[in-house]
């Protein structure tokens, strides 16, 4: 299995909702990442998990809450988002150089 | 000055043409150099990565790194309409135990049948 699987593919949520994004990989990669990508921009790093521990938080607002339940799973919990948080949310994993990205969750906040 | 500079395009070429995509960078500490292909509304797909100066070939794709000039290139031979996508260069350096990636802005490529 050489894939990173993200669910759901699309999500529309209101500003008062709570939702979660899920990411799964079975490549044995010990580093997992959440990225945010706006249209016509490169991906921007949000969080880094290394060996299931949060190692990097790129000053992300607390309305985004990451969780790594085990070495194969990564979640991103969303609460009280703003319309400007609408974007493609990408999960990636790596063991060394070269990230493997998932297809992303396209999030729309209304 | 941005750490990684990449022309956003768009770049339009006829089918069968040789495509040259380029990035320059300013940080000599970058260790790995990568090219990603991203189709619309999809995640980036790793095409090639290399560590050292020189050329690396994989099918129709050739990645070239010139560390002395801080310049990397991706060549696509016999371009196909299916190559139409945004191509992101990316470079990494070791930061606190993980590979911190800096992406270029991406070049949008259109291959016309």
PDB file of C-alpha atoms in Angstrom:
ATOM      1  CA  UNK A   1       0.000   0.000   0.000  1.00  0.00           C
ATOM      2  CA  UNK A   2       1.669   3.210  -1.147  1.00  0.00           C
ATOM      3  CA  UNK A   3      -1.187   5.600  -0.550  1.00  0.00           C
ATOM      4  CA  UNK A   4      -2.333   8.209   1.874  1.00  0.00           C
ATOM      5  CA  UNK A   5      -6.115   8.060   2.151  1.00  0.00           C
ATOM      6  CA  UNK A   6      -8.112  11.088   3.202  1.00  0.00           C
ATOM      7  CA  UNK A   7     -11.801  11.267   4.076  1.00  0.00           C
ATOM      8  CA  UNK A   8     -14.108  12.900   3.363  1.00  0.00           C
ATOM      9  CA  UNK A   9     -13.184  14.191  -0.102  1.00  0.00           C
ATOM     10  CA  UNK A  10     -15.561  17.135   0.243  1.00  0.00           C
ATOM     11  CA  UNK A  11     -16.997  18.825   3.312  1.00  0.00           C
ATOM     12  CA  UNK A  12     -19.336  21.768   3.718  1.00  0.00           C
ATOM     13  CA  UNK A  13     -19.767  23.027   7.246  1.00  0.00           C
ATOM     14  CA  UNK A  14     -21.316  25.953   9.031  1.00  0.00           C
ATOM     15  CA  UNK A  15     -19.344  28.236  11.283  1.00  0.00           C
ATOM     16  CA  UNK A  16     -20.850  26.677  14.405  1.00  0.00           C
ATOM     17  CA  UNK A  17     -20.294  23.051  13.368  1.00  0.00           C
ATOM     18  CA  UNK A  18     -17.737  20.564  14.633  1.00  0.00           C
ATOM     19  CA  UNK A  19     -16.307  18.171  12.103  1.00  0.00           C
ATOM     20  CA  UNK A  20     -13.205  16.007  11.677  1.00  0.00           C
ATOM     21  CA  UNK A  21     -10.923  15.174   8.786  1.00  0.00           C
ATOM     22  CA  UNK A  22      -9.298  11.772   8.689  1.00  0.00           C
ATOM     23  CA  UNK A  23      -6.018  10.588   7.191  1.00  0.00           C
ATOM     24  CA  UNK A  24      -4.654   7.049   7.022  1.00  0.00           C
ATOM     25  CA  UNK A  25      -1.426   5.504   5.727  1.00  0.00           C
ATOM     26  CA  UNK A  26      -0.043   1.985   5.975  1.00  0.00           C
ATOM     27  CA  UNK A  27       3.452   2.583   4.633  1.00  0.00           C
ATOM     28  CA  UNK A  28       5.052   2.600   8.074  1.00  0.00           C
ATOM     29  CA  UNK A  29       5.926   6.281   7.733  1.00  0.00           C
ATOM     30  CA  UNK A  30       6.623   7.797  11.134  1.00  0.00           C
ATOM     31  CA  UNK A  31       6.151  11.451  10.179  1.00  0.00           C
ATOM     32  CA  UNK A  32       2.729  12.756   9.212  1.00  0.00           C
ATOM     33  CA  UNK A  33       1.666  16.249   8.258  1.00  0.00           C
ATOM     34  CA  UNK A  34      -1.332  18.476   7.751  1.00  0.00           C
ATOM     35  CA  UNK A  35      -1.111  21.104   5.046  1.00  0.00           C
ATOM     36  CA  UNK A  36      -3.575  23.755   3.914  1.00  0.00           C
ATOM     37  CA  UNK A  37      -3.687  24.835   0.282  1.00  0.00           C
ATOM     38  CA  UNK A  38      -5.590  27.803  -1.102  1.00  0.00           C
ATOM     39  CA  UNK A  39      -6.281  28.157  -4.826  1.00  0.00           C
ATOM     40  CA  UNK A  40      -3.214  28.903  -6.967  1.00  0.00           C
ATOM     41  CA  UNK A  41      -0.937  28.762  -3.928  1.00  0.00           C
ATOM     42  CA  UNK A  42       1.518  26.107  -2.752  1.00  0.00           C
ATOM     43  CA  UNK A  43       0.671  23.978   0.290  1.00  0.00           C
ATOM     44  CA  UNK A  44       1.263  25.625   3.670  1.00  0.00           C
ATOM     45  CA  UNK A  45       2.399  23.532   6.601  1.00  0.00           C
ATOM     46  CA  UNK A  46       0.056  23.398   9.604  1.00  0.00           C
ATOM     47  CA  UNK A  47       1.195  20.530  11.838  1.00  0.00           C
ATOM     48  CA  UNK A  48       3.895  17.877  11.979  1.00  0.00           C
ATOM     49  CA  UNK A  49       3.617  14.627  13.903  1.00  0.00           C
ATOM     50  CA  UNK A  50       6.752  12.593  14.430  1.00  0.00           C
ATOM     51  CA  UNK A  51       6.418   9.172  16.038  1.00  0.00           C
ATOM     52  CA  UNK A  52       2.844  10.055  17.037  1.00  0.00           C
ATOM     53  CA  UNK A  53       3.943  13.171  18.911  1.00  0.00           C
ATOM     54  CA  UNK A  54       3.099  16.684  17.795  1.00  0.00           C
ATOM     55  CA  UNK A  55       6.442  18.252  16.984  1.00  0.00           C
ATOM     56  CA  UNK A  56       5.517  21.305  14.944  1.00  0.00           C
ATOM     57  CA  UNK A  57       2.539  23.660  15.127  1.00  0.00           C
ATOM     58  CA  UNK A  58       2.961  26.480  12.641  1.00  0.00           C
ATOM     59  CA  UNK A  59       1.004  29.002  14.729  1.00  0.00           C
ATOM     60  CA  UNK A  60      -2.284  27.496  13.637  1.00  0.00           C
ATOM     61  CA  UNK A  61      -5.456  28.902  15.310  1.00  0.00           C
ATOM     62  CA  UNK A  62      -6.917  26.717  18.050  1.00  0.00           C
ATOM     63  CA  UNK A  63     -10.075  26.120  16.010  1.00  0.00           C
ATOM     64  CA  UNK A  64      -7.912  23.485  14.277  1.00  0.00           C
ATOM     65  CA  UNK A  65      -6.992  20.622  16.599  1.00  0.00           C
ATOM     66  CA  UNK A  66      -4.830  17.737  15.374  1.00  0.00           C
ATOM     67  CA  UNK A  67      -4.778  14.255  16.827  1.00  0.00           C
ATOM     68  CA  UNK A  68      -2.643  11.195  16.106  1.00  0.00           C
ATOM     69  CA  UNK A  69      -4.355   8.136  17.641  1.00  0.00           C
ATOM     70  CA  UNK A  70      -1.728   5.712  16.285  1.00  0.00           C
ATOM     71  CA  UNK A  71       1.095   5.497  13.776  1.00  0.00           C
ATOM     72  CA  UNK A  72      -1.282   5.029  10.832  1.00  0.00           C
ATOM     73  CA  UNK A  73      -3.950   7.594  11.598  1.00  0.00           C
ATOM     74  CA  UNK A  74      -4.068  11.363  11.725  1.00  0.00           C
ATOM     75  CA  UNK A  75      -7.153  13.441  12.440  1.00  0.00           C
ATOM     76  CA  UNK A  76      -7.849  17.139  12.198  1.00  0.00           C
ATOM     77  CA  UNK A  77     -10.732  18.336  14.360  1.00  0.00           C
ATOM     78  CA  UNK A  78     -12.480  21.478  13.204  1.00  0.00           C
ATOM     79  CA  UNK A  79     -14.605  23.793  15.313  1.00  0.00           C
ATOM     80  CA  UNK A  80     -15.983  27.290  14.823  1.00  0.00           C
ATOM     81  CA  UNK A  81     -14.233  27.801  11.504  1.00  0.00           C
ATOM     82  CA  UNK A  82     -14.379  30.971   9.454  1.00  0.00           C
ATOM     83  CA  UNK A  83     -15.188  31.290   5.737  1.00  0.00           C
ATOM     84  CA  UNK A  84     -11.531  32.147   5.071  1.00  0.00           C
ATOM     85  CA  UNK A  85     -10.634  28.646   6.315  1.00  0.00           C
ATOM     86  CA  UNK A  86     -12.171  27.230   3.138  1.00  0.00           C
ATOM     87  CA  UNK A  87      -9.343  25.421   1.340  1.00  0.00           C
ATOM     88  CA  UNK A  88      -7.963  22.050   0.308  1.00  0.00           C
ATOM     89  CA  UNK A  89      -6.606  20.264   3.384  1.00  0.00           C
ATOM     90  CA  UNK A  90      -3.843  17.835   2.581  1.00  0.00           C
ATOM     91  CA  UNK A  91      -2.365  15.078   4.670  1.00  0.00           C
ATOM     92  CA  UNK A  92       1.105  13.782   3.894  1.00  0.00           C
ATOM     93  CA  UNK A  93       3.516  11.244   5.271  1.00  0.00           C
ATOM     94  CA  UNK A  94       7.193  10.621   4.819  1.00  0.00           C
ATOM     95  CA  UNK A  95      10.078   8.443   5.850  1.00  0.00           C
ATOM     96  CA  UNK A  96      13.057  10.501   4.762  1.00  0.00           C
ATOM     97  CA  UNK A  97      12.744  12.764   1.760  1.00  0.00           C
ATOM     98  CA  UNK A  98       9.786  12.914  -0.582  1.00  0.00           C
ATOM     99  CA  UNK A  99       6.326  13.357   0.836  1.00  0.00           C
ATOM    100  CA  UNK A 100       3.397  11.166  -0.149  1.00  0.00           C
ATOM    101  CA  UNK A 101       0.280  13.318  -0.207  1.00  0.00           C
ATOM    102  CA  UNK A 102      -3.325  12.291   0.007  1.00  0.00           C
ATOM    103  CA  UNK A 103      -5.888  13.642  -2.451  1.00  0.00           C
ATOM    104  CA  UNK A 104      -7.104  16.097   0.133  1.00  0.00           C
ATOM    105  CA  UNK A 105     -10.377  17.211   1.639  1.00  0.00           C
ATOM    106  CA  UNK A 106     -11.959  20.203  -0.037  1.00  0.00           C
ATOM    107  CA  UNK A 107     -13.498  22.172   2.808  1.00  0.00           C
ATOM    108  CA  UNK A 108     -16.062  24.905   2.362  1.00  0.00           C
ATOM    109  CA  UNK A 109     -17.127  26.931   5.393  1.00  0.00           C
ATOM    110  CA  UNK A 110     -20.460  28.697   5.004  1.00  0.00           C
TER     111      UNK A 110
ATOM    112  CA  UNK B   1      13.620  37.642  -1.743  1.00  0.00           C
ATOM    113  CA  UNK B   2      11.686  34.360  -1.568  1.00  0.00           C
ATOM    114  CA  UNK B   3      13.680  31.262  -0.692  1.00  0.00           C
ATOM    115  CA  UNK B   4      12.337  29.484  -3.780  1.00  0.00           C
ATOM    116  CA  UNK B   5      11.368  31.285  -6.972  1.00  0.00           C
ATOM    117  CA  UNK B   6       9.262  29.657  -9.663  1.00  0.00           C
ATOM    118  CA  UNK B   7       7.505  31.212 -12.639  1.00  0.00           C
ATOM    119  CA  UNK B   8       3.752  30.586 -12.214  1.00  0.00           C
ATOM    120  CA  UNK B   9       3.153  30.534 -15.973  1.00  0.00           C
ATOM    121  CA  UNK B  10       0.841  29.516 -17.481  1.00  0.00           C
ATOM    122  CA  UNK B  11       2.988  27.673 -19.990  1.00  0.00           C
ATOM    123  CA  UNK B  12       1.283  26.342 -23.123  1.00  0.00           C
ATOM    124  CA  UNK B  13       3.060  23.924 -25.446  1.00  0.00           C
ATOM    125  CA  UNK B  14       1.972  21.701 -28.345  1.00  0.00           C
ATOM    126  CA  UNK B  15       1.782  17.967 -27.828  1.00  0.00           C
ATOM    127  CA  UNK B  16       5.144  16.314 -28.361  1.00  0.00           C
ATOM    128  CA  UNK B  17       7.177  19.356 -27.315  1.00  0.00           C
ATOM    129  CA  UNK B  18       9.991  19.276 -24.784  1.00  0.00           C
ATOM    130  CA  UNK B  19       8.981  21.179 -21.672  1.00  0.00           C
ATOM    131  CA  UNK B  20      11.459  22.886 -19.380  1.00  0.00           C
ATOM    132  CA  UNK B  21      10.361  23.915 -15.895  1.00  0.00           C
ATOM    133  CA  UNK B  22      12.721  25.753 -13.568  1.00  0.00           C
ATOM    134  CA  UNK B  23      13.224  26.983 -10.034  1.00  0.00           C
ATOM    135  CA  UNK B  24      15.907  29.024  -8.362  1.00  0.00           C
ATOM    136  CA  UNK B  25      16.639  29.089  -4.662  1.00  0.00           C
ATOM    137  CA  UNK B  26      18.648  31.143  -2.245  1.00  0.00           C
ATOM    138  CA  UNK B  27      19.264  28.821   0.728  1.00  0.00           C
ATOM    139  CA  UNK B  28      22.380  26.730   0.164  1.00  0.00           C
ATOM    140  CA  UNK B  29      21.361  24.498   3.125  1.00  0.00           C
ATOM    141  CA  UNK B  30      18.625  22.796   1.103  1.00  0.00           C
ATOM    142  CA  UNK B  31      19.354  19.074   0.938  1.00  0.00           C
ATOM    143  CA  UNK B  32      16.719  17.363  -1.203  1.00  0.00           C
ATOM    144  CA  UNK B  33      15.165  18.700  -4.375  1.00  0.00           C
ATOM    145  CA  UNK B  34      11.809  17.447  -5.573  1.00  0.00           C
ATOM    146  CA  UNK B  35       9.230  17.935  -8.262  1.00  0.00           C
ATOM    147  CA  UNK B  36       5.542  17.387  -7.660  1.00  0.00           C
ATOM    148  CA  UNK B  37       2.732  17.266 -10.179  1.00  0.00           C
ATOM    149  CA  UNK B  38      -0.673  18.465  -9.055  1.00  0.00           C
ATOM    150  CA  UNK B  39      -3.815  18.009 -11.069  1.00  0.00           C
ATOM    151  CA  UNK B  40      -6.705  20.343 -10.405  1.00  0.00           C
ATOM    152  CA  UNK B  41      -8.412  19.645  -7.067  1.00  0.00           C
ATOM    153  CA  UNK B  42      -6.029  16.779  -6.251  1.00  0.00           C
ATOM    154  CA  UNK B  43      -3.095  16.391  -3.894  1.00  0.00           C
ATOM    155  CA  UNK B  44       0.485  16.816  -5.158  1.00  0.00           C
ATOM    156  CA  UNK B  45       2.113  13.669  -6.548  1.00  0.00           C
ATOM    157  CA  UNK B  46       5.843  13.182  -6.122  1.00  0.00           C
ATOM    158  CA  UNK B  47       7.478  12.837  -9.532  1.00  0.00           C
ATOM    159  CA  UNK B  48      11.163  12.871  -8.737  1.00  0.00           C
ATOM    160  CA  UNK B  49      13.571  13.732  -6.001  1.00  0.00           C
ATOM    161  CA  UNK B  50      17.312  14.044  -5.933  1.00  0.00           C
ATOM    162  CA  UNK B  51      19.999  14.850  -3.421  1.00  0.00           C
ATOM    163  CA  UNK B  52      23.027  15.808  -5.435  1.00  0.00           C
ATOM    164  CA  UNK B  53      23.908  17.987  -8.395  1.00  0.00           C
ATOM    165  CA  UNK B  54      23.481  16.339 -11.763  1.00  0.00           C
ATOM    166  CA  UNK B  55      20.744  14.676 -13.754  1.00  0.00           C
ATOM    167  CA  UNK B  56      18.232  12.011 -12.830  1.00  0.00           C
ATOM    168  CA  UNK B  57      16.039  10.404 -15.435  1.00  0.00           C
ATOM    169  CA  UNK B  58      12.759   8.520 -15.102  1.00  0.00           C
ATOM    170  CA  UNK B  59      10.972   7.740 -18.336  1.00  0.00           C
ATOM    171  CA  UNK B  60      10.051  10.984 -20.068  1.00  0.00           C
ATOM    172  CA  UNK B  61      11.114  13.057 -17.057  1.00  0.00           C
ATOM    173  CA  UNK B  62      14.599  14.364 -16.274  1.00  0.00           C
ATOM    174  CA  UNK B  63      15.380  16.308 -13.121  1.00  0.00           C
ATOM    175  CA  UNK B  64      18.493  18.455 -13.098  1.00  0.00           C
ATOM    176  CA  UNK B  65      20.122  20.121 -10.104  1.00  0.00           C
ATOM    177  CA  UNK B  66      22.924  22.672 -10.230  1.00  0.00           C
ATOM    178  CA  UNK B  67      23.870  23.484  -6.646  1.00  0.00           C
ATOM    179  CA  UNK B  68      26.578  25.936  -7.665  1.00  0.00           C
ATOM    180  CA  UNK B  69      23.994  28.073  -9.469  1.00  0.00           C
ATOM    181  CA  UNK B  70      21.153  27.223  -7.044  1.00  0.00           C
ATOM    182  CA  UNK B  71      19.002  26.193  -9.969  1.00  0.00           C
ATOM    183  CA  UNK B  72      16.854  23.133 -10.592  1.00  0.00           C
ATOM    184  CA  UNK B  73      14.985  22.031 -13.682  1.00  0.00           C
ATOM    185  CA  UNK B  74      12.473  19.442 -14.772  1.00  0.00           C
ATOM    186  CA  UNK B  75      12.392  18.404 -18.422  1.00  0.00           C
ATOM    187  CA  UNK B  76       9.443  16.563 -19.915  1.00  0.00           C
ATOM    188  CA  UNK B  77      10.062  14.909 -23.270  1.00  0.00           C
ATOM    189  CA  UNK B  78       7.308  14.084 -25.768  1.00  0.00           C
ATOM    190  CA  UNK B  79       4.781  16.015 -23.694  1.00  0.00           C
ATOM    191  CA  UNK B  80       1.234  14.664 -23.621  1.00  0.00           C
ATOM    192  CA  UNK B  81      -2.109  16.343 -22.872  1.00  0.00           C
ATOM    193  CA  UNK B  82      -2.209  14.228 -19.702  1.00  0.00           C
ATOM    194  CA  UNK B  83       0.873  16.160 -18.507  1.00  0.00           C
ATOM    195  CA  UNK B  84      -1.311  19.265 -18.194  1.00  0.00           C
ATOM    196  CA  UNK B  85      -1.100  20.114 -14.501  1.00  0.00           C
ATOM    197  CA  UNK B  86       0.646  22.411 -12.055  1.00  0.00           C
ATOM    198  CA  UNK B  87       4.247  21.471 -11.344  1.00  0.00           C
ATOM    199  CA  UNK B  88       5.651  22.405  -7.947  1.00  0.00           C
ATOM    200  CA  UNK B  89       9.315  22.383  -7.148  1.00  0.00           C
ATOM    201  CA  UNK B  90      10.146  21.695  -3.519  1.00  0.00           C
ATOM    202  CA  UNK B  91      13.274  21.678  -1.414  1.00  0.00           C
ATOM    203  CA  UNK B  92      13.935  20.377   2.044  1.00  0.00           C
ATOM    204  CA  UNK B  93      16.290  20.934   4.900  1.00  0.00           C
ATOM    205  CA  UNK B  94      16.566  19.160   8.208  1.00  0.00           C
ATOM    206  CA  UNK B  95      14.814  21.221  10.858  1.00  0.00           C
ATOM    207  CA  UNK B  96      14.332  19.879  14.364  1.00  0.00           C
ATOM    208  CA  UNK B  97      14.404  16.241  13.275  1.00  0.00           C
ATOM    209  CA  UNK B  98      12.076  16.466  10.312  1.00  0.00           C
ATOM    210  CA  UNK B  99      12.482  17.502   6.697  1.00  0.00           C
ATOM    211  CA  UNK B 100      11.049  21.005   6.395  1.00  0.00           C
ATOM    212  CA  UNK B 101       9.754  21.528   2.871  1.00  0.00           C
ATOM    213  CA  UNK B 102       9.692  24.814   1.017  1.00  0.00           C
ATOM    214  CA  UNK B 103       7.557  24.792  -2.113  1.00  0.00           C
ATOM    215  CA  UNK B 104       7.737  26.973  -5.167  1.00  0.00           C
ATOM    216  CA  UNK B 105       4.496  28.645  -6.196  1.00  0.00           C
ATOM    217  CA  UNK B 106       3.967  26.118  -9.007  1.00  0.00           C
ATOM    218  CA  UNK B 107       3.994  26.422 -12.793  1.00  0.00           C
ATOM    219  CA  UNK B 108       0.752  25.692 -14.593  1.00  0.00           C
ATOM    220  CA  UNK B 109       1.428  23.677 -17.752  1.00  0.00           C
ATOM    221  CA  UNK B 110      -1.019  23.113 -20.580  1.00  0.00           C
ATOM    222  CA  UNK B 111      -0.177  20.680 -23.367  1.00  0.00           C
ATOM    223  CA  UNK B 112      -2.314  21.363 -26.417  1.00  0.00           C
ATOM    224  CA  UNK B 113      -3.318  18.297 -28.510  1.00  0.00           C
TER     225      UNK B 113
END
